[in-house]
GROMACS .gro file of C-alpha atoms in nm:
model
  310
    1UNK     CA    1  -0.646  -0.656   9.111
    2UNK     CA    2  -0.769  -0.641   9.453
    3UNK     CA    3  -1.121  -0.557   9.545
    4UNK     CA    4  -1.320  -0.400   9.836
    5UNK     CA    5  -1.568  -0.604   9.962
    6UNK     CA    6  -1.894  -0.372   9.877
    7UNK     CA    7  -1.949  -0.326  10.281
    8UNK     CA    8  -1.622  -0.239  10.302
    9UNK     CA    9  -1.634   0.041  10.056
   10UNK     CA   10  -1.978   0.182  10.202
   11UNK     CA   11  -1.825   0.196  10.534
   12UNK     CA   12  -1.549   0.404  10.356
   13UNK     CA   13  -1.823   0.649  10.215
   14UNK     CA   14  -1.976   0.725  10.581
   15UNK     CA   15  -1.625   0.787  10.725
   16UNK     CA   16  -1.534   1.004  10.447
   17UNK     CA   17  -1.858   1.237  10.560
   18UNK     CA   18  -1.681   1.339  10.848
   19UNK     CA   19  -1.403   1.629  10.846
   20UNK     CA   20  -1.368   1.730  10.500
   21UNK     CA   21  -1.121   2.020  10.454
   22UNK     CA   22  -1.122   2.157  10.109
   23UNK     CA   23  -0.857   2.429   9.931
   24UNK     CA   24  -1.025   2.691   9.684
   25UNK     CA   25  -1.132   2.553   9.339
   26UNK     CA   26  -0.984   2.730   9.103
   27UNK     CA   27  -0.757   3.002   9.302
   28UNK     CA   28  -0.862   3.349   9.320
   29UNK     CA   29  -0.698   3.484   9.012
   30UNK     CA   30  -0.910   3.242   8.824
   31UNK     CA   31  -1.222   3.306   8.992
   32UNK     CA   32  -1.168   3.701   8.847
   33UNK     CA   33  -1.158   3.607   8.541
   34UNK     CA   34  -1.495   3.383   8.510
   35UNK     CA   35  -1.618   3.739   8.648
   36UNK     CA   36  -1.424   3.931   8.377
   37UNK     CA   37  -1.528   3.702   8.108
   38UNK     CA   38  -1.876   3.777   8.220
   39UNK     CA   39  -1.873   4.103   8.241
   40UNK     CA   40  -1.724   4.165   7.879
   41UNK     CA   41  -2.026   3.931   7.780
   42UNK     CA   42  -2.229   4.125   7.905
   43UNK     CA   43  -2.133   4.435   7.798
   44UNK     CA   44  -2.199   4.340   7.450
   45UNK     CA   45  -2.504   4.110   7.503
   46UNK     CA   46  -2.737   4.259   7.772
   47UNK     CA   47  -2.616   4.628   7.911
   48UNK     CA   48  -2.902   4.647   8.090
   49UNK     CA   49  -2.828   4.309   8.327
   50UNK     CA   50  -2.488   4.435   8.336
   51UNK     CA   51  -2.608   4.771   8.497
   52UNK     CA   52  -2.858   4.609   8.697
   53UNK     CA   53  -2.540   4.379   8.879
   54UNK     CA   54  -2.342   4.677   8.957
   55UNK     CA   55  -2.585   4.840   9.090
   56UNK     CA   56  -2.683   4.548   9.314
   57UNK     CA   57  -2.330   4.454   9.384
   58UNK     CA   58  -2.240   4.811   9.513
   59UNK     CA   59  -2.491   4.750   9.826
   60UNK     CA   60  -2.282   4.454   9.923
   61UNK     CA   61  -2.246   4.463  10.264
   62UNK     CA   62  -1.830   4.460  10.231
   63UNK     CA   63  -1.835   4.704   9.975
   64UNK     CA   64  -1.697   4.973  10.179
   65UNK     CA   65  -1.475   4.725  10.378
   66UNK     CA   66  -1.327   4.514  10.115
   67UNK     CA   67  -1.368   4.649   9.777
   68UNK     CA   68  -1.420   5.043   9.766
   69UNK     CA   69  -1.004   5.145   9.798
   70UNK     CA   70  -0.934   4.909   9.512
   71UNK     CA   71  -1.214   5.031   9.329
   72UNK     CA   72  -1.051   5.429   9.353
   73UNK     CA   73  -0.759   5.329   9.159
   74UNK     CA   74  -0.708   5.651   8.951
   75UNK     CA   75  -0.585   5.435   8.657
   76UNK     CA   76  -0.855   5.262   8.616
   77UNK     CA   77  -1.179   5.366   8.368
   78UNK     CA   78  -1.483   5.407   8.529
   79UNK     CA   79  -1.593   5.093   8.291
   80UNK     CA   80  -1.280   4.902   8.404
   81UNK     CA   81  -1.391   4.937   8.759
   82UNK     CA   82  -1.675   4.769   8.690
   83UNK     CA   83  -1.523   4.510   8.549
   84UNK     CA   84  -1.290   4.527   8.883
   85UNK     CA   85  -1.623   4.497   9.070
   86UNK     CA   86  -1.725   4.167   8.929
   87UNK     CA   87  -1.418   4.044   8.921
   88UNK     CA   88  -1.389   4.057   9.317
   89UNK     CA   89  -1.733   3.955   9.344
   90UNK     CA   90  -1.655   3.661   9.251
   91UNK     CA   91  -1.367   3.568   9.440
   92UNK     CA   92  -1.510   3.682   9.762
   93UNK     CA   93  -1.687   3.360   9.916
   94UNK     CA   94  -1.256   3.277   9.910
   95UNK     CA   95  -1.184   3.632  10.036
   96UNK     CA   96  -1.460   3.559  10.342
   97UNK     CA   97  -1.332   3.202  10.450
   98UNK     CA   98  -1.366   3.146  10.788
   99UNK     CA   99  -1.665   3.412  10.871
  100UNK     CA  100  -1.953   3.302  11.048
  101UNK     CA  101  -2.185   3.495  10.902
  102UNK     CA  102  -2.116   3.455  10.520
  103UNK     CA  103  -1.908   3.153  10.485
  104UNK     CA  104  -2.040   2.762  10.401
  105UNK     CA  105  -1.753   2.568  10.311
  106UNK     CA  106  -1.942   2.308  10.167
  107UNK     CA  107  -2.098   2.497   9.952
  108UNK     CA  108  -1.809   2.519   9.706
  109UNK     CA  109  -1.845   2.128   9.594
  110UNK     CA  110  -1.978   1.835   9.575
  111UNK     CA  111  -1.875   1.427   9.616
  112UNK     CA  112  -1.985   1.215   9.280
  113UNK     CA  113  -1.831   0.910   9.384
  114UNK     CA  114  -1.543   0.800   9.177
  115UNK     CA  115  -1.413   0.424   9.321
  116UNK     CA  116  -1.237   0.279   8.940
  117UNK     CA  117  -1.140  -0.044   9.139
  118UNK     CA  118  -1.481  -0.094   9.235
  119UNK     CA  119  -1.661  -0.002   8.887
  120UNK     CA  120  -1.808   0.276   9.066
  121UNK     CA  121  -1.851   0.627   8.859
  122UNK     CA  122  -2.204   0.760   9.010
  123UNK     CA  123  -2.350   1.109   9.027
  124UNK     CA  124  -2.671   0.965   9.185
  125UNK     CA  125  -2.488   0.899   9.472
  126UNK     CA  126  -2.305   1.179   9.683
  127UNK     CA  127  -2.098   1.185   9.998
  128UNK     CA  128  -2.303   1.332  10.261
  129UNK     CA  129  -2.114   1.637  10.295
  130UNK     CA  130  -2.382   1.911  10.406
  131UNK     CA  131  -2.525   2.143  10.126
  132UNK     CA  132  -2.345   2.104   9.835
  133UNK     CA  133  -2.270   2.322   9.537
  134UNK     CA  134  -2.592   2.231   9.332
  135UNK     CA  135  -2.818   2.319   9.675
  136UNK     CA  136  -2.609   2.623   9.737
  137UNK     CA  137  -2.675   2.800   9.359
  138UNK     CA  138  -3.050   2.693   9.370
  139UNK     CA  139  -3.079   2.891   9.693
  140UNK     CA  140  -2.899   3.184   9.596
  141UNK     CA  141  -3.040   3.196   9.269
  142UNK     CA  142  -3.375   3.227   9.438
  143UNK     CA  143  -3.263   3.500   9.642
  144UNK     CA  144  -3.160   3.684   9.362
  145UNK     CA  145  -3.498   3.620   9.196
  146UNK     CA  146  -3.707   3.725   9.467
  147UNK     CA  147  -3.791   4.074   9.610
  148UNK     CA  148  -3.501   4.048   9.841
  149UNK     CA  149  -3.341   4.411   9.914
  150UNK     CA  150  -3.046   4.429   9.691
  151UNK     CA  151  -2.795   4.398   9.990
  152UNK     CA  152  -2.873   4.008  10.020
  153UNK     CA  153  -2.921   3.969   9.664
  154UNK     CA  154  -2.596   4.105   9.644
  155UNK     CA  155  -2.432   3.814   9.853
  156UNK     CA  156  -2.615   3.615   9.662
  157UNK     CA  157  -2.479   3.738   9.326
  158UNK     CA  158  -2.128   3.692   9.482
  159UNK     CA  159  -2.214   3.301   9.550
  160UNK     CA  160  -2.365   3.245   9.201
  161UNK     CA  161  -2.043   3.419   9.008
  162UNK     CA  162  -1.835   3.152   9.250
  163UNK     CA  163  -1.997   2.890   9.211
  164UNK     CA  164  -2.034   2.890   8.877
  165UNK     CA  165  -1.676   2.886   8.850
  166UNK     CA  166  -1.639   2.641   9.111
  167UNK     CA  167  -1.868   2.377   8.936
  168UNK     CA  168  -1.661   2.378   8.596
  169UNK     CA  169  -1.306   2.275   8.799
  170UNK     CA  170  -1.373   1.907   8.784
  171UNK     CA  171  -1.188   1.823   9.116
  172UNK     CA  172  -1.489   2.017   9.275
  173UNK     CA  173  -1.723   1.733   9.163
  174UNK     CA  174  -1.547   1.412   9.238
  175UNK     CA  175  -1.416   1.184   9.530
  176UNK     CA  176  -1.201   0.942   9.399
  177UNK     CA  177  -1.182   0.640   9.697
  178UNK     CA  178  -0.915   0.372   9.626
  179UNK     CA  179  -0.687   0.178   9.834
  180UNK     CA  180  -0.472   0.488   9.888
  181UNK     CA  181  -0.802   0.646   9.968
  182UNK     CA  182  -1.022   0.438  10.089
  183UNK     CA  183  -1.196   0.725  10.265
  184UNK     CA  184  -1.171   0.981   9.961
  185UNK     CA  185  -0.878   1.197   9.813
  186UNK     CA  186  -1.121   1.504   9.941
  187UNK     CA  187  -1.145   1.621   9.567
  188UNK     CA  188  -0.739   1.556   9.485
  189UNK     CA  189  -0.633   1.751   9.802
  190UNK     CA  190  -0.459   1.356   9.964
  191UNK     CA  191  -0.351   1.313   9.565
  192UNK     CA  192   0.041   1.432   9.618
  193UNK     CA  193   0.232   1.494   9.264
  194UNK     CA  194   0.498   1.693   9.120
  195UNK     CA  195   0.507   1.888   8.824
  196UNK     CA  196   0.890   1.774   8.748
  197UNK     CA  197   1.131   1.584   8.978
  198UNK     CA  198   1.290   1.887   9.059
  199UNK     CA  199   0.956   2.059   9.171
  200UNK     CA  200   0.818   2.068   9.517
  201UNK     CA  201   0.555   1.792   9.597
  202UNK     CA  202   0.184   1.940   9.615
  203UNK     CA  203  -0.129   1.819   9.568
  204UNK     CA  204  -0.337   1.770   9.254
  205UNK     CA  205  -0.610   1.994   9.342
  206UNK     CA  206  -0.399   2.304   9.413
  207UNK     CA  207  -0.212   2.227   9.073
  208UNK     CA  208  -0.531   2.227   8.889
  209UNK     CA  209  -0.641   2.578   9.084
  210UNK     CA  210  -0.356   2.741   8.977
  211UNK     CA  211  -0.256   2.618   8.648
  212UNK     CA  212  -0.390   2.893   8.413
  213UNK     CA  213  -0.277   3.245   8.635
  214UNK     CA  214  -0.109   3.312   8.990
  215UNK     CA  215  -0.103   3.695   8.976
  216UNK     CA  216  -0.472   3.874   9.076
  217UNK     CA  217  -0.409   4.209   8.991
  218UNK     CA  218  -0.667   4.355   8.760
  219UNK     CA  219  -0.451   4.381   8.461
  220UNK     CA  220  -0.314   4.034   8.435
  221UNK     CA  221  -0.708   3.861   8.532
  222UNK     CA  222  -0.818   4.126   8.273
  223UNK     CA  223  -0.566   4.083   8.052
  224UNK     CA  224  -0.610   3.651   8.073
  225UNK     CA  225  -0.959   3.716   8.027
  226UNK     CA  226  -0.922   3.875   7.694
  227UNK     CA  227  -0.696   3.631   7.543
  228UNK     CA  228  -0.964   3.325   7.634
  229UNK     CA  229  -1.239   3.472   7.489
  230UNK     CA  230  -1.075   3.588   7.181
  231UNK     CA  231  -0.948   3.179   7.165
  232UNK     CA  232  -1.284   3.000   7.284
  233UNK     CA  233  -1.560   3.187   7.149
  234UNK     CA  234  -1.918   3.090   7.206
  235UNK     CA  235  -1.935   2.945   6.890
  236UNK     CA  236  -1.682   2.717   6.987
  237UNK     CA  237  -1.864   2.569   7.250
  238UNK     CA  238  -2.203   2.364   7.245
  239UNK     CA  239  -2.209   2.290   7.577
  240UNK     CA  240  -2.350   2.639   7.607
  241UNK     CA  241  -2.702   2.532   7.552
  242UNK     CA  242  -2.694   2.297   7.856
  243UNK     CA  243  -2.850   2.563   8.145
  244UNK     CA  244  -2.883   2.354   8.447
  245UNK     CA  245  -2.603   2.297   8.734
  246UNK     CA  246  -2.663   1.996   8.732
  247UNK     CA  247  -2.549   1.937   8.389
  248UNK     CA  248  -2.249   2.140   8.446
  249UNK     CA  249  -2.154   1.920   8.766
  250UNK     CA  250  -2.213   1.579   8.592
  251UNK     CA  251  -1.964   1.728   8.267
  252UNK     CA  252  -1.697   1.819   8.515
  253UNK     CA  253  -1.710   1.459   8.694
  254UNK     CA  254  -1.663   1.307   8.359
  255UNK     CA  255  -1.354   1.580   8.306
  256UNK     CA  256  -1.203   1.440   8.632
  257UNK     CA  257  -1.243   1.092   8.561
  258UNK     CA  258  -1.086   1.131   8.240
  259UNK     CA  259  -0.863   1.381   8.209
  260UNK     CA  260  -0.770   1.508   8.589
  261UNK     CA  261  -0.724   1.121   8.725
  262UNK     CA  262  -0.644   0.991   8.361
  263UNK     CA  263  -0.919   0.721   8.356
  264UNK     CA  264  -0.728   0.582   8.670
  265UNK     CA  265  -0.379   0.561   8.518
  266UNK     CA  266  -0.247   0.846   8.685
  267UNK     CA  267  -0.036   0.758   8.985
  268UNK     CA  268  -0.038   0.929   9.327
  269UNK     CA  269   0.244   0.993   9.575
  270UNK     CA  270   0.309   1.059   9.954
  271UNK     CA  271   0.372   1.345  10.173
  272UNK     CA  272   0.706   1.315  10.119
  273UNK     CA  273   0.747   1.196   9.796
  274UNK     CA  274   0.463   1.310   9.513
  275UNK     CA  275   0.426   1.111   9.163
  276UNK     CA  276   0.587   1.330   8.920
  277UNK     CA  277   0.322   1.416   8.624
  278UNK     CA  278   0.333   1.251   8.254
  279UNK     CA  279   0.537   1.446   8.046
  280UNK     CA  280   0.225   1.554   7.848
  281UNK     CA  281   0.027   1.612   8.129
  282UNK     CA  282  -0.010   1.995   8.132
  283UNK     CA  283   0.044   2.056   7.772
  284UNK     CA  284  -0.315   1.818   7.791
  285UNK     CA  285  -0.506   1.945   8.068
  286UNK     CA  286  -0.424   2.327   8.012
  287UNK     CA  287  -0.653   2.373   7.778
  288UNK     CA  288  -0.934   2.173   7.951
  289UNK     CA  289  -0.851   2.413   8.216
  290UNK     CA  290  -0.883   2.721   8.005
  291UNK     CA  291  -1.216   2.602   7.797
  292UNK     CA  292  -1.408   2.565   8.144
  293UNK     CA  293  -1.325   2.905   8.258
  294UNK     CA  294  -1.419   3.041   7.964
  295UNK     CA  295  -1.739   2.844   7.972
  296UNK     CA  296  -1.815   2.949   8.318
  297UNK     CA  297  -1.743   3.300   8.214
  298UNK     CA  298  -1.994   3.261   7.936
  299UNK     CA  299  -2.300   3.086   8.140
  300UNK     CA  300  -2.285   3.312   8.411
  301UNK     CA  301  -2.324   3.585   8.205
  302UNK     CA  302  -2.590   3.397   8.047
  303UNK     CA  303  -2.755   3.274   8.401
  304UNK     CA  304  -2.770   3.648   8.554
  305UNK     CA  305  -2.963   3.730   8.237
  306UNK     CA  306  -3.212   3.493   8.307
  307UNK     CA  307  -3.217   3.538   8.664
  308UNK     CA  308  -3.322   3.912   8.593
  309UNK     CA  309  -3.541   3.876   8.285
  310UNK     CA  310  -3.830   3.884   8.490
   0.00000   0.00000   0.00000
């Protein structure tokens, strides 16, 4: 097997600081339902957090712009607007790419360096990438601690619903550097594949955002959401106990390594040509897929109540 020289790799890591361009983790459809998982949780755990959200989420400075005509759908229950509400809170940091004001587009990740033909699998080591996911929730969740007026604590809340979900798809966490990438596959966005040879070519990260639900109207997130939490309960899951981000971040780079990159065995393709998946490849990672929405669902729900215990 060839191998870097170790200057050769370093050199690899600084270029790869420069220019990252990253696609949403998880798409938007999945970001709704961490929010509807949440909610429900909620709901039956701690009504009083729950109220306490809406209420800060309906002084969100958009609310009027982006969310009150979806909210006024007559055939929705005042409770299922609610739900509605945090399920387009967190999507929103998506729904405001591009805006000065609101938008950090580093925020949503972070670079654990992941070079197999080097040895290299380190979460003590990041690519310097600006703020990164584990700064960005620390802030907010300050903000949302602090006497803020509820109009920035409601941005805030938005952020911490995203990037909770953000932090549990494993692609968000890792930067897998190679020969083919010597300067990073920018979280699988460079790794080109194809579900089936007679499937379009795409990359690995937008296959992993959209594996468990394309459509994002409230019925089908809602709907989604039910099923998962009536399959994964809390029970089910022991990670649940682990409350820090960074925890959560250093889980999903072992999830990449392992299950998204396939310990190193999966192969990548070109522009032109992607590597068409193993033939158990989503019957493998689906559920992966599904557990860490859930999860996210479940430890938001349990971060807002601590954030607002005081």
């Amino acid at each position: 097997m060839h191998r870097f020289p170790r200057t050769f790799l370093l050199s690899c890591l600084l270029l790869a600081t420069v220019g990252l361009v990253r696609v949403y983790g998880w798409n938007k459809a999945t970001h709704m339902v961490t929010g509807a998982i949440a909610y429900r949780d909620l709901q039956a755990s701690s009504p009083q957090t729950l109220s306490r959200i809406v209420a800060i989420l309906k002084k969100h400075p958009d609310y009027q712009q982006r969310w009150s005509a979806k909210l006024a759908d007559p055939t929705l229950s005042e409770d299922e607007k609610n739900q509605y509400l945090f399920m387009l809170a967190a999507r929103w940091p998506d729904d405001i790419r591009g805006q000065a004001q609101y938008d950090h587009q580093s925020w949503h990740y972070i670079n654990y360096v992941y070079a197999p033909e080097q040895n290299i699998a380190r979460t003590d080591t990041t690519l310097a990438t600006g703020e990164t996911i584990l700064q960005a929730f620390g802030m907010n969740q300050q903000i949302l601690r602090s006497n803020a007026p509820d109009s920035a604590k409601a941005i805030a809340v938005c952020w911490l619903f995203h990037l909770t979900g953000d932090v549990h798809m494993p692609l968000h966490t890792t930067a897998l550097i190679d020969q083919q990438f010597p300067q990073g596959d920018r979280g699988g966005n460079l790794f080109k594949i194809k579900v089936m040879m007679s499937n379009q070519t795409i990359n690995l990260h937008s296959f992993w955002d959209g594996m468990l639900l394309g459509a994002d109207d409230f019925r089908s997130v809602s709907n989604l959401a039910v099923q998962l939490r009536q399959v994964i309960s809390r029970m089910q899951l022991v990670q649940l106990g682990r409350a820090d981000i960074n925890t959560w971040s250093k889980e999903s780079f072992q999830l990449a390594q392992d299950n998204a990159y396939r310990s190193n065995t999966l192969p990548a393709g070109t522009d032109q040509d992607g590597a068409i998946l193993p033939a158990d490849y989503v019957d493998t990672v689906k559920p992966i897929a599904q557990r860490q929405v859930a999860l996210a669902g479940y430890r938001l729900a349990d971060e807002l109540k601590a954030d607002l215990s005081d």
